[in-house]
Amino acid sequence: MEQHSLVIIGSGPAGYTAAIYAARADLKPIMYVGLQPGGQLTTTTEVDNFPGYPQGVDGNQLMEDLKNQAERFGTDVRWGMITHVEFSDTPGGFHLLTVDETTQIQAQTVVIATGATAKYLGLPSEEKFMGHGVSACAVCDGFFYKGQNVVIVGGGDTAAEEASYLAKLCPKVTMLVRKGELRASKAMQNRILSTPNIEVRWHTETVELLGEHGVEAVKVRNLQTGAEDVIEATGFFVAIGHKPNTDIFKGQLDMDEVGYLQVQAGSTKTRKPGVFAAGDVADKVYRQAISAAGTGCMAALDAERYLAEFH
Ligand code: NDP
């Protein structure tokens, strides 16, 4: 069985930054990229708030740059998912990881950087039309709705960013917001409210999606008046937040009620010796690429110091 000093699970900004630091410290890190190589930034277009890119950078390009930087120092970037873990309680002991449900490998330290995944409303019609009008990624799927009317649910920065993206492709974008205000930043709110082809429907929830083989219309309800209405649209975009990708760690690591991993304050240490968490998987507050990169750096340094105790 392969034995490694450090295995990094996940390939977003946290994973790659951990890899850059660990590789430069000669820990010979192995990275498993997971289901969405490059993580959530690969589903966005322009990233304007990552320091060092005064003109902004395409999300895919940024992740490609981080990958190249990690590989330059010898990170072994591998396709595959970690599907099962057995973390050791023994300080300095090896943790057992299963790759793609088949191969087992051992790692003395593990950096968990598995991020978070988009949430859905949970309506039966939403599931029925998944991939046939329903999407959680406007940047991935918006193109298919070019010239058509679409609806987007949510009032956070993601919903605002995606509505703005869709408004460039679609004649009409209706944004369903369950409260009387947007949670998105002021700058994004201003952009939404000043885009003529975005209509915000406040205090509005989705009742169901209507259609035969794909979405044709969205039935909505005003939460204050109870009045129902039908909006004609062929695309239904869900942008209501994310769920941390921590199912395989249940029972082994401490989590909050939503599933975000808990780490010791001021570090990336979980309750298992040699297991560290970085990025969105352990951060429901900031959730930014740059803060994920920062904790990725911390995780690599924590792993390096931990390994030094056992050599
Ligand atoms: P958020 O959790 O910030 O917002 C989720 C939105 O969806 C809220 O408006 C919420 O409503 C609404 N919502 C949640 N559940 C439901 C439901 N069941 N039905 C209807 N509406 C629902 O998630 P985001 O993905 O928007 O953002 C996550 C984090 O990432 C934030 O910190 C954000 O600032 C950041 N971000 C930053 C970007 C940037 O800087 N460029 C871009 C994108 C995200 P309510 O307000 O009523 O709870």
PDB file of C-alpha atoms in Angstrom, residues 28-295:
ATOM      1  CA  LYS A  28       5.824  15.532  -1.540  1.00  0.00           C
ATOM      2  CA  PRO A  29       2.086  16.128  -1.335  1.00  0.00           C
ATOM      3  CA  ILE A  30      -0.427  14.011  -3.212  1.00  0.00           C
ATOM      4  CA  MET A  31      -3.646  15.747  -4.235  1.00  0.00           C
ATOM      5  CA  TYR A  32      -6.928  14.094  -5.186  1.00  0.00           C
ATOM      6  CA  VAL A  33      -8.872  16.632  -7.224  1.00  0.00           C
ATOM      7  CA  GLY A  34     -12.392  15.290  -6.549  1.00  0.00           C
ATOM      8  CA  LEU A  35     -15.583  15.662  -8.580  1.00  0.00           C
ATOM      9  CA  GLN A  36     -15.090  19.293  -9.539  1.00  0.00           C
ATOM     10  CA  PRO A  37     -11.404  19.837 -10.335  1.00  0.00           C
ATOM     11  CA  GLY A  38     -10.504  23.421  -9.495  1.00  0.00           C
ATOM     12  CA  GLY A  39     -13.533  23.795  -7.239  1.00  0.00           C
ATOM     13  CA  GLN A  40     -16.199  26.446  -7.237  1.00  0.00           C
ATOM     14  CA  LEU A  41     -14.153  29.137  -9.001  1.00  0.00           C
ATOM     15  CA  THR A  42     -14.304  27.072 -12.186  1.00  0.00           C
ATOM     16  CA  THR A  43     -18.036  27.839 -12.304  1.00  0.00           C
ATOM     17  CA  THR A  44     -17.546  31.589 -12.221  1.00  0.00           C
ATOM     18  CA  THR A  45     -16.301  33.945 -14.918  1.00  0.00           C
ATOM     19  CA  GLU A  46     -14.404  36.987 -13.792  1.00  0.00           C
ATOM     20  CA  VAL A  47     -12.808  37.051 -10.337  1.00  0.00           C
ATOM     21  CA  ASP A  48     -12.125  40.672  -9.439  1.00  0.00           C
ATOM     22  CA  ASN A  49     -11.242  40.354  -5.780  1.00  0.00           C
ATOM     23  CA  PHE A  50      -8.292  37.949  -5.757  1.00  0.00           C
ATOM     24  CA  PRO A  51      -5.258  40.089  -4.816  1.00  0.00           C
ATOM     25  CA  GLY A  52      -2.586  40.295  -7.486  1.00  0.00           C
ATOM     26  CA  TYR A  53      -4.878  40.513 -10.511  1.00  0.00           C
ATOM     27  CA  PRO A  54      -5.545  44.241 -10.999  1.00  0.00           C
ATOM     28  CA  GLN A  55      -7.536  43.588 -14.185  1.00  0.00           C
ATOM     29  CA  GLY A  56      -9.439  40.600 -12.738  1.00  0.00           C
ATOM     30  CA  VAL A  57      -8.897  36.991 -13.811  1.00  0.00           C
ATOM     31  CA  ASP A  58     -11.071  34.251 -15.260  1.00  0.00           C
ATOM     32  CA  GLY A  59     -11.912  31.684 -12.539  1.00  0.00           C
ATOM     33  CA  ASN A  60     -10.692  28.748 -14.649  1.00  0.00           C
ATOM     34  CA  GLN A  61      -7.475  30.561 -15.468  1.00  0.00           C
ATOM     35  CA  LEU A  62      -6.831  31.326 -11.799  1.00  0.00           C
ATOM     36  CA  MET A  63      -7.238  27.650 -10.899  1.00  0.00           C
ATOM     37  CA  GLU A  64      -5.010  26.594 -13.789  1.00  0.00           C
ATOM     38  CA  ASP A  65      -2.359  29.033 -12.533  1.00  0.00           C
ATOM     39  CA  LEU A  66      -2.607  27.609  -9.004  1.00  0.00           C
ATOM     40  CA  LYS A  67      -2.358  24.054 -10.363  1.00  0.00           C
ATOM     41  CA  ASN A  68       0.747  24.911 -12.402  1.00  0.00           C
ATOM     42  CA  GLN A  69       2.310  26.572  -9.379  1.00  0.00           C
ATOM     43  CA  ALA A  70       1.626  23.505  -7.187  1.00  0.00           C
ATOM     44  CA  GLU A  71       2.989  21.129  -9.859  1.00  0.00           C
ATOM     45  CA  ARG A  72       6.079  23.258 -10.394  1.00  0.00           C
ATOM     46  CA  PHE A  73       7.223  22.305  -6.893  1.00  0.00           C
ATOM     47  CA  GLY A  74       6.388  18.629  -7.311  1.00  0.00           C
ATOM     48  CA  THR A  75       2.786  18.172  -6.159  1.00  0.00           C
ATOM     49  CA  ASP A  76       1.390  14.892  -7.503  1.00  0.00           C
ATOM     50  CA  VAL A  77      -2.057  15.971  -8.742  1.00  0.00           C
ATOM     51  CA  ARG A  78      -4.269  12.925  -9.298  1.00  0.00           C
ATOM     52  CA  TRP A  79      -7.735  12.430 -10.749  1.00  0.00           C
ATOM     53  CA  GLY A  80      -9.976  10.637  -8.301  1.00  0.00           C
ATOM     54  CA  MET A  81     -12.099  10.996  -5.222  1.00  0.00           C
ATOM     55  CA  ILE A  82     -11.487   9.956  -1.667  1.00  0.00           C
ATOM     56  CA  THR A  83     -14.608   7.945  -0.922  1.00  0.00           C
ATOM     57  CA  HIS A  84     -13.867   6.638   2.574  1.00  0.00           C
ATOM     58  CA  VAL A  85     -11.569   7.595   5.427  1.00  0.00           C
ATOM     59  CA  GLU A  86     -10.444   5.939   8.641  1.00  0.00           C
ATOM     60  CA  PHE A  87      -8.594   8.502  10.699  1.00  0.00           C
ATOM     61  CA  SER A  88      -6.161   7.219  13.314  1.00  0.00           C
ATOM     62  CA  ASP A  89      -6.277   8.459  16.902  1.00  0.00           C
ATOM     63  CA  THR A  90      -2.582   7.704  17.414  1.00  0.00           C
ATOM     64  CA  PRO A  91      -0.279  10.727  17.177  1.00  0.00           C
ATOM     65  CA  GLY A  92       2.083  10.098  14.259  1.00  0.00           C
ATOM     66  CA  GLY A  93      -0.012   7.147  13.058  1.00  0.00           C
ATOM     67  CA  PHE A  94      -1.165   6.623   9.473  1.00  0.00           C
ATOM     68  CA  HIS A  95      -4.658   7.451   8.262  1.00  0.00           C
ATOM     69  CA  LEU A  96      -6.331   5.089   5.809  1.00  0.00           C
ATOM     70  CA  LEU A  97      -7.949   6.619   2.730  1.00  0.00           C
ATOM     71  CA  THR A  98      -9.921   4.843   0.006  1.00  0.00           C
ATOM     72  CA  VAL A  99      -9.655   6.229  -3.525  1.00  0.00           C
ATOM     73  CA  ASP A 100     -12.671   5.789  -5.852  1.00  0.00           C
ATOM     74  CA  GLU A 101     -14.000   3.001  -3.613  1.00  0.00           C
ATOM     75  CA  THR A 102     -11.226   0.679  -4.738  1.00  0.00           C
ATOM     76  CA  THR A 103      -7.634   1.543  -3.837  1.00  0.00           C
ATOM     77  CA  GLN A 104      -6.435   2.143  -0.302  1.00  0.00           C
ATOM     78  CA  ILE A 105      -3.572   4.473   0.546  1.00  0.00           C
ATOM     79  CA  GLN A 106      -2.061   5.671   3.809  1.00  0.00           C
ATOM     80  CA  ALA A 107      -1.192   9.205   4.820  1.00  0.00           C
ATOM     81  CA  GLN A 108       0.471  10.518   7.927  1.00  0.00           C
ATOM     82  CA  THR A 109      -1.206  13.878   7.502  1.00  0.00           C
ATOM     83  CA  VAL A 110      -4.353  14.835   5.609  1.00  0.00           C
ATOM     84  CA  VAL A 111      -5.530  18.277   4.530  1.00  0.00           C
ATOM     85  CA  ILE A 112      -9.267  18.316   3.929  1.00  0.00           C
ATOM     86  CA  ALA A 113     -10.149  20.981   1.365  1.00  0.00           C
ATOM     87  CA  THR A 114     -13.329  19.489  -0.065  1.00  0.00           C
ATOM     88  CA  GLY A 115     -15.254  22.764  -0.146  1.00  0.00           C
ATOM     89  CA  ALA A 116     -19.003  23.067  -0.406  1.00  0.00           C
ATOM     90  CA  THR A 117     -21.694  22.179  -2.974  1.00  0.00           C
ATOM     91  CA  ALA A 118     -24.719  24.085  -4.238  1.00  0.00           C
ATOM     92  CA  LYS A 119     -28.029  23.579  -2.418  1.00  0.00           C
ATOM     93  CA  TYR A 120     -31.394  23.001  -4.090  1.00  0.00           C
ATOM     94  CA  LEU A 121     -34.924  23.852  -2.940  1.00  0.00           C
ATOM     95  CA  GLY A 122     -35.967  20.205  -2.664  1.00  0.00           C
ATOM     96  CA  LEU A 123     -39.111  20.424  -4.817  1.00  0.00           C
ATOM     97  CA  PRO A 124     -40.066  17.219  -6.680  1.00  0.00           C
ATOM     98  CA  SER A 125     -40.472  19.191  -9.934  1.00  0.00           C
ATOM     99  CA  GLU A 126     -36.986  20.629  -9.455  1.00  0.00           C
ATOM    100  CA  GLU A 127     -35.540  17.135  -9.323  1.00  0.00           C
ATOM    101  CA  LYS A 128     -37.666  16.011 -12.275  1.00  0.00           C
ATOM    102  CA  PHE A 129     -36.303  18.811 -14.480  1.00  0.00           C
ATOM    103  CA  MET A 130     -32.691  18.617 -13.320  1.00  0.00           C
ATOM    104  CA  GLY A 131     -30.618  19.188 -16.422  1.00  0.00           C
ATOM    105  CA  HIS A 132     -33.816  19.950 -18.374  1.00  0.00           C
ATOM    106  CA  GLY A 133     -34.256  23.531 -17.318  1.00  0.00           C
ATOM    107  CA  VAL A 134     -32.963  23.374 -13.751  1.00  0.00           C
ATOM    108  CA  SER A 135     -29.394  24.382 -12.985  1.00  0.00           C
ATOM    109  CA  ALA A 136     -27.329  25.580 -10.026  1.00  0.00           C
ATOM    110  CA  CYS A 137     -24.679  27.188 -12.177  1.00  0.00           C
ATOM    111  CA  ALA A 138     -25.573  30.053 -14.498  1.00  0.00           C
ATOM    112  CA  VAL A 139     -22.062  30.338 -15.820  1.00  0.00           C
ATOM    113  CA  CYS A 140     -22.022  26.635 -16.762  1.00  0.00           C
ATOM    114  CA  ASP A 141     -25.518  26.467 -18.269  1.00  0.00           C
ATOM    115  CA  GLY A 142     -26.631  30.023 -19.005  1.00  0.00           C
ATOM    116  CA  PHE A 143     -25.528  29.728 -22.628  1.00  0.00           C
ATOM    117  CA  PHE A 144     -28.246  27.114 -23.279  1.00  0.00           C
ATOM    118  CA  TYR A 145     -30.894  29.720 -22.410  1.00  0.00           C
ATOM    119  CA  LYS A 146     -29.613  32.457 -24.664  1.00  0.00           C
ATOM    120  CA  GLY A 147     -32.551  34.510 -25.970  1.00  0.00           C
ATOM    121  CA  GLN A 148     -34.986  32.875 -23.504  1.00  0.00           C
ATOM    122  CA  ASN A 149     -36.576  34.075 -20.273  1.00  0.00           C
ATOM    123  CA  VAL A 150     -35.202  32.649 -17.040  1.00  0.00           C
ATOM    124  CA  VAL A 151     -35.874  32.683 -13.298  1.00  0.00           C
ATOM    125  CA  ILE A 152     -33.251  32.664 -10.551  1.00  0.00           C
ATOM    126  CA  VAL A 153     -33.854  31.974  -6.854  1.00  0.00           C
ATOM    127  CA  GLY A 154     -31.826  33.552  -4.051  1.00  0.00           C
ATOM    128  CA  GLY A 155     -30.753  36.928  -2.762  1.00  0.00           C
ATOM    129  CA  GLY A 156     -27.069  36.451  -1.925  1.00  0.00           C
ATOM    130  CA  ASP A 157     -23.951  37.394  -3.865  1.00  0.00           C
ATOM    131  CA  THR A 158     -24.129  34.210  -5.933  1.00  0.00           C
ATOM    132  CA  ALA A 159     -27.707  34.868  -7.045  1.00  0.00           C
ATOM    133  CA  ALA A 160     -26.881  38.500  -7.783  1.00  0.00           C
ATOM    134  CA  GLU A 161     -23.755  37.610  -9.752  1.00  0.00           C
ATOM    135  CA  GLU A 162     -25.585  34.912 -11.727  1.00  0.00           C
ATOM    136  CA  ALA A 163     -28.611  37.133 -12.406  1.00  0.00           C
ATOM    137  CA  SER A 164     -26.275  39.758 -13.760  1.00  0.00           C
ATOM    138  CA  TYR A 165     -24.540  37.156 -15.945  1.00  0.00           C
ATOM    139  CA  LEU A 166     -27.864  35.807 -17.251  1.00  0.00           C
ATOM    140  CA  ALA A 167     -29.131  39.325 -17.986  1.00  0.00           C
ATOM    141  CA  LYS A 168     -26.443  39.595 -20.666  1.00  0.00           C
ATOM    142  CA  LEU A 169     -27.778  36.479 -22.421  1.00  0.00           C
ATOM    143  CA  CYS A 170     -31.509  36.526 -21.741  1.00  0.00           C
ATOM    144  CA  PRO A 171     -34.189  39.109 -22.524  1.00  0.00           C
ATOM    145  CA  LYS A 172     -35.755  38.818 -19.057  1.00  0.00           C
ATOM    146  CA  VAL A 173     -34.419  37.537 -15.725  1.00  0.00           C
ATOM    147  CA  THR A 174     -36.809  37.241 -12.801  1.00  0.00           C
ATOM    148  CA  MET A 175     -35.138  36.981  -9.402  1.00  0.00           C
ATOM    149  CA  LEU A 176     -37.166  35.379  -6.617  1.00  0.00           C
ATOM    150  CA  VAL A 177     -36.210  36.671  -3.176  1.00  0.00           C
ATOM    151  CA  ARG A 178     -37.980  35.270  -0.137  1.00  0.00           C
ATOM    152  CA  LYS A 179     -37.362  38.326   2.051  1.00  0.00           C
ATOM    153  CA  GLY A 180     -37.831  42.039   1.393  1.00  0.00           C
ATOM    154  CA  GLU A 181     -34.106  42.578   0.969  1.00  0.00           C
ATOM    155  CA  LEU A 182     -31.057  41.133  -0.742  1.00  0.00           C
ATOM    156  CA  ARG A 183     -28.288  39.570   1.298  1.00  0.00           C
ATOM    157  CA  ALA A 184     -25.795  40.383  -1.476  1.00  0.00           C
ATOM    158  CA  SER A 185     -23.163  43.104  -1.036  1.00  0.00           C
ATOM    159  CA  LYS A 186     -24.207  46.710  -1.697  1.00  0.00           C
ATOM    160  CA  ALA A 187     -22.232  46.812  -4.944  1.00  0.00           C
ATOM    161  CA  MET A 188     -24.034  43.728  -6.274  1.00  0.00           C
ATOM    162  CA  GLN A 189     -27.417  45.033  -5.062  1.00  0.00           C
ATOM    163  CA  ASN A 190     -26.870  48.250  -6.997  1.00  0.00           C
ATOM    164  CA  ARG A 191     -25.940  46.300 -10.100  1.00  0.00           C
ATOM    165  CA  ILE A 192     -29.068  44.146  -9.876  1.00  0.00           C
ATOM    166  CA  LEU A 193     -31.446  46.991  -9.183  1.00  0.00           C
ATOM    167  CA  SER A 194     -30.062  49.080 -12.025  1.00  0.00           C
ATOM    168  CA  THR A 195     -30.179  46.334 -14.682  1.00  0.00           C
ATOM    169  CA  PRO A 196     -33.344  46.982 -16.707  1.00  0.00           C
ATOM    170  CA  ASN A 197     -34.026  43.363 -17.699  1.00  0.00           C
ATOM    171  CA  ILE A 198     -33.768  41.978 -14.144  1.00  0.00           C
ATOM    172  CA  GLU A 199     -37.025  42.016 -12.199  1.00  0.00           C
ATOM    173  CA  VAL A 200     -36.767  41.286  -8.486  1.00  0.00           C
ATOM    174  CA  ARG A 201     -39.869  39.737  -6.943  1.00  0.00           C
ATOM    175  CA  TRP A 202     -39.650  40.303  -3.199  1.00  0.00           C
ATOM    176  CA  HIS A 203     -41.240  38.048  -0.560  1.00  0.00           C
ATOM    177  CA  THR A 204     -41.666  35.381  -3.209  1.00  0.00           C
ATOM    178  CA  GLU A 205     -41.203  31.618  -3.049  1.00  0.00           C
ATOM    179  CA  THR A 206     -41.271  28.912  -5.682  1.00  0.00           C
ATOM    180  CA  VAL A 207     -44.333  26.657  -5.560  1.00  0.00           C
ATOM    181  CA  GLU A 208     -43.413  24.367  -8.427  1.00  0.00           C
ATOM    182  CA  LEU A 209     -41.961  24.153 -11.890  1.00  0.00           C
ATOM    183  CA  LEU A 210     -44.370  23.538 -14.732  1.00  0.00           C
ATOM    184  CA  GLY A 211     -43.708  21.819 -18.047  1.00  0.00           C
ATOM    185  CA  GLU A 212     -43.879  18.616 -20.042  1.00  0.00           C
ATOM    186  CA  HIS A 213     -40.348  17.559 -20.915  1.00  0.00           C
ATOM    187  CA  GLY A 214     -38.557  20.580 -19.504  1.00  0.00           C
ATOM    188  CA  VAL A 215     -39.281  23.757 -17.588  1.00  0.00           C
ATOM    189  CA  GLU A 216     -41.857  25.965 -19.331  1.00  0.00           C
ATOM    190  CA  ALA A 217     -43.023  28.117 -16.436  1.00  0.00           C
ATOM    191  CA  VAL A 218     -42.517  28.701 -12.714  1.00  0.00           C
ATOM    192  CA  LYS A 219     -45.423  28.918 -10.289  1.00  0.00           C
ATOM    193  CA  VAL A 220     -44.645  31.360  -7.475  1.00  0.00           C
ATOM    194  CA  ARG A 221     -46.370  32.586  -4.326  1.00  0.00           C
ATOM    195  CA  ASN A 222     -46.128  35.936  -2.590  1.00  0.00           C
ATOM    196  CA  LEU A 223     -45.384  35.149   1.050  1.00  0.00           C
ATOM    197  CA  GLN A 224     -47.134  38.290   2.316  1.00  0.00           C
ATOM    198  CA  THR A 225     -50.366  38.126   0.333  1.00  0.00           C
ATOM    199  CA  GLY A 226     -50.488  34.416  -0.525  1.00  0.00           C
ATOM    200  CA  ALA A 227     -51.195  35.372  -4.156  1.00  0.00           C
ATOM    201  CA  GLU A 228     -49.925  32.905  -6.740  1.00  0.00           C
ATOM    202  CA  ASP A 229     -48.616  33.727 -10.186  1.00  0.00           C
ATOM    203  CA  VAL A 230     -47.053  31.895 -13.119  1.00  0.00           C
ATOM    204  CA  ILE A 231     -43.883  33.212 -14.757  1.00  0.00           C
ATOM    205  CA  GLU A 232     -43.054  31.894 -18.200  1.00  0.00           C
ATOM    206  CA  ALA A 233     -39.426  30.773 -18.291  1.00  0.00           C
ATOM    207  CA  THR A 234     -37.433  27.887 -19.706  1.00  0.00           C
ATOM    208  CA  GLY A 235     -34.493  28.120 -17.305  1.00  0.00           C
ATOM    209  CA  PHE A 236     -34.666  27.873 -13.511  1.00  0.00           C
ATOM    210  CA  PHE A 237     -31.442  28.697 -11.695  1.00  0.00           C
ATOM    211  CA  VAL A 238     -31.007  27.906  -8.022  1.00  0.00           C
ATOM    212  CA  ALA A 239     -28.520  30.066  -6.113  1.00  0.00           C
ATOM    213  CA  ILE A 240     -29.437  29.635  -2.451  1.00  0.00           C
ATOM    214  CA  GLY A 241     -26.137  28.738  -0.869  1.00  0.00           C
ATOM    215  CA  HIS A 242     -24.037  25.669  -0.329  1.00  0.00           C
ATOM    216  CA  LYS A 243     -23.602  22.526   1.741  1.00  0.00           C
ATOM    217  CA  PRO A 244     -20.136  21.599   2.989  1.00  0.00           C
ATOM    218  CA  ASN A 245     -18.765  18.383   1.459  1.00  0.00           C
ATOM    219  CA  THR A 246     -18.217  16.474   4.676  1.00  0.00           C
ATOM    220  CA  ASP A 247     -20.399  13.361   4.442  1.00  0.00           C
ATOM    221  CA  ILE A 248     -17.420  10.974   4.437  1.00  0.00           C
ATOM    222  CA  PHE A 249     -16.089  12.515   7.667  1.00  0.00           C
ATOM    223  CA  LYS A 250     -19.304  12.064   9.673  1.00  0.00           C
ATOM    224  CA  GLY A 251     -18.705  10.407  13.028  1.00  0.00           C
ATOM    225  CA  GLN A 252     -14.954  10.971  12.810  1.00  0.00           C
ATOM    226  CA  LEU A 253     -14.587  14.745  12.949  1.00  0.00           C
ATOM    227  CA  ASP A 254     -16.453  17.474  14.820  1.00  0.00           C
ATOM    228  CA  MET A 255     -18.967  19.401  12.702  1.00  0.00           C
ATOM    229  CA  ASP A 256     -21.597  22.051  13.294  1.00  0.00           C
ATOM    230  CA  GLU A 257     -25.287  21.395  12.634  1.00  0.00           C
ATOM    231  CA  VAL A 258     -24.911  22.162   8.908  1.00  0.00           C
ATOM    232  CA  GLY A 259     -21.854  19.939   8.518  1.00  0.00           C
ATOM    233  CA  TYR A 260     -19.036  22.513   8.470  1.00  0.00           C
ATOM    234  CA  LEU A 261     -15.893  21.022  10.020  1.00  0.00           C
ATOM    235  CA  GLN A 262     -14.801  22.480  13.319  1.00  0.00           C
ATOM    236  CA  VAL A 263     -11.157  23.349  13.868  1.00  0.00           C
ATOM    237  CA  GLN A 264      -9.219  24.582  16.877  1.00  0.00           C
ATOM    238  CA  ALA A 265      -9.420  28.370  17.015  1.00  0.00           C
ATOM    239  CA  GLY A 266      -6.486  30.021  15.265  1.00  0.00           C
ATOM    240  CA  SER A 267      -5.383  26.815  13.515  1.00  0.00           C
ATOM    241  CA  THR A 268      -6.586  24.242  10.997  1.00  0.00           C
ATOM    242  CA  LYS A 269      -6.372  21.312  13.448  1.00  0.00           C
ATOM    243  CA  THR A 270      -9.340  18.971  13.674  1.00  0.00           C
ATOM    244  CA  ARG A 271      -9.755  16.644  16.636  1.00  0.00           C
ATOM    245  CA  LYS A 272      -7.789  13.852  14.904  1.00  0.00           C
ATOM    246  CA  PRO A 273      -3.995  14.137  15.111  1.00  0.00           C
ATOM    247  CA  GLY A 274      -2.516  15.008  11.714  1.00  0.00           C
ATOM    248  CA  VAL A 275      -5.855  15.856  10.093  1.00  0.00           C
ATOM    249  CA  PHE A 276      -6.315  19.493   9.079  1.00  0.00           C
ATOM    250  CA  ALA A 277      -9.187  21.349   7.410  1.00  0.00           C
ATOM    251  CA  ALA A 278      -8.927  24.370   5.125  1.00  0.00           C
ATOM    252  CA  GLY A 279     -11.193  26.498   2.963  1.00  0.00           C
ATOM    253  CA  ASP A 280     -14.983  26.542   2.687  1.00  0.00           C
ATOM    254  CA  VAL A 281     -15.353  23.096   4.244  1.00  0.00           C
ATOM    255  CA  ALA A 282     -14.539  24.694   7.603  1.00  0.00           C
ATOM    256  CA  ASP A 283     -15.664  28.252   6.925  1.00  0.00           C
ATOM    257  CA  LYS A 284     -19.257  29.328   6.728  1.00  0.00           C
ATOM    258  CA  VAL A 285     -18.447  32.940   7.534  1.00  0.00           C
ATOM    259  CA  TYR A 286     -15.998  34.265   4.944  1.00  0.00           C
ATOM    260  CA  ARG A 287     -16.147  31.710   2.095  1.00  0.00           C
ATOM    261  CA  GLN A 288     -13.839  33.622  -0.204  1.00  0.00           C
ATOM    262  CA  ALA A 289     -11.161  32.266  -2.528  1.00  0.00           C
ATOM    263  CA  ILE A 290      -8.519  34.329  -0.796  1.00  0.00           C
ATOM    264  CA  SER A 291      -9.548  33.288   2.727  1.00  0.00           C
ATOM    265  CA  ALA A 292      -9.632  29.658   1.542  1.00  0.00           C
ATOM    266  CA  ALA A 293      -6.113  30.106   0.133  1.00  0.00           C
ATOM    267  CA  GLY A 294      -5.026  31.598   3.462  1.00  0.00           C
ATOM    268  CA  THR A 295      -6.272  28.645   5.488  1.00  0.00           C
TER     269      THR A 295
END
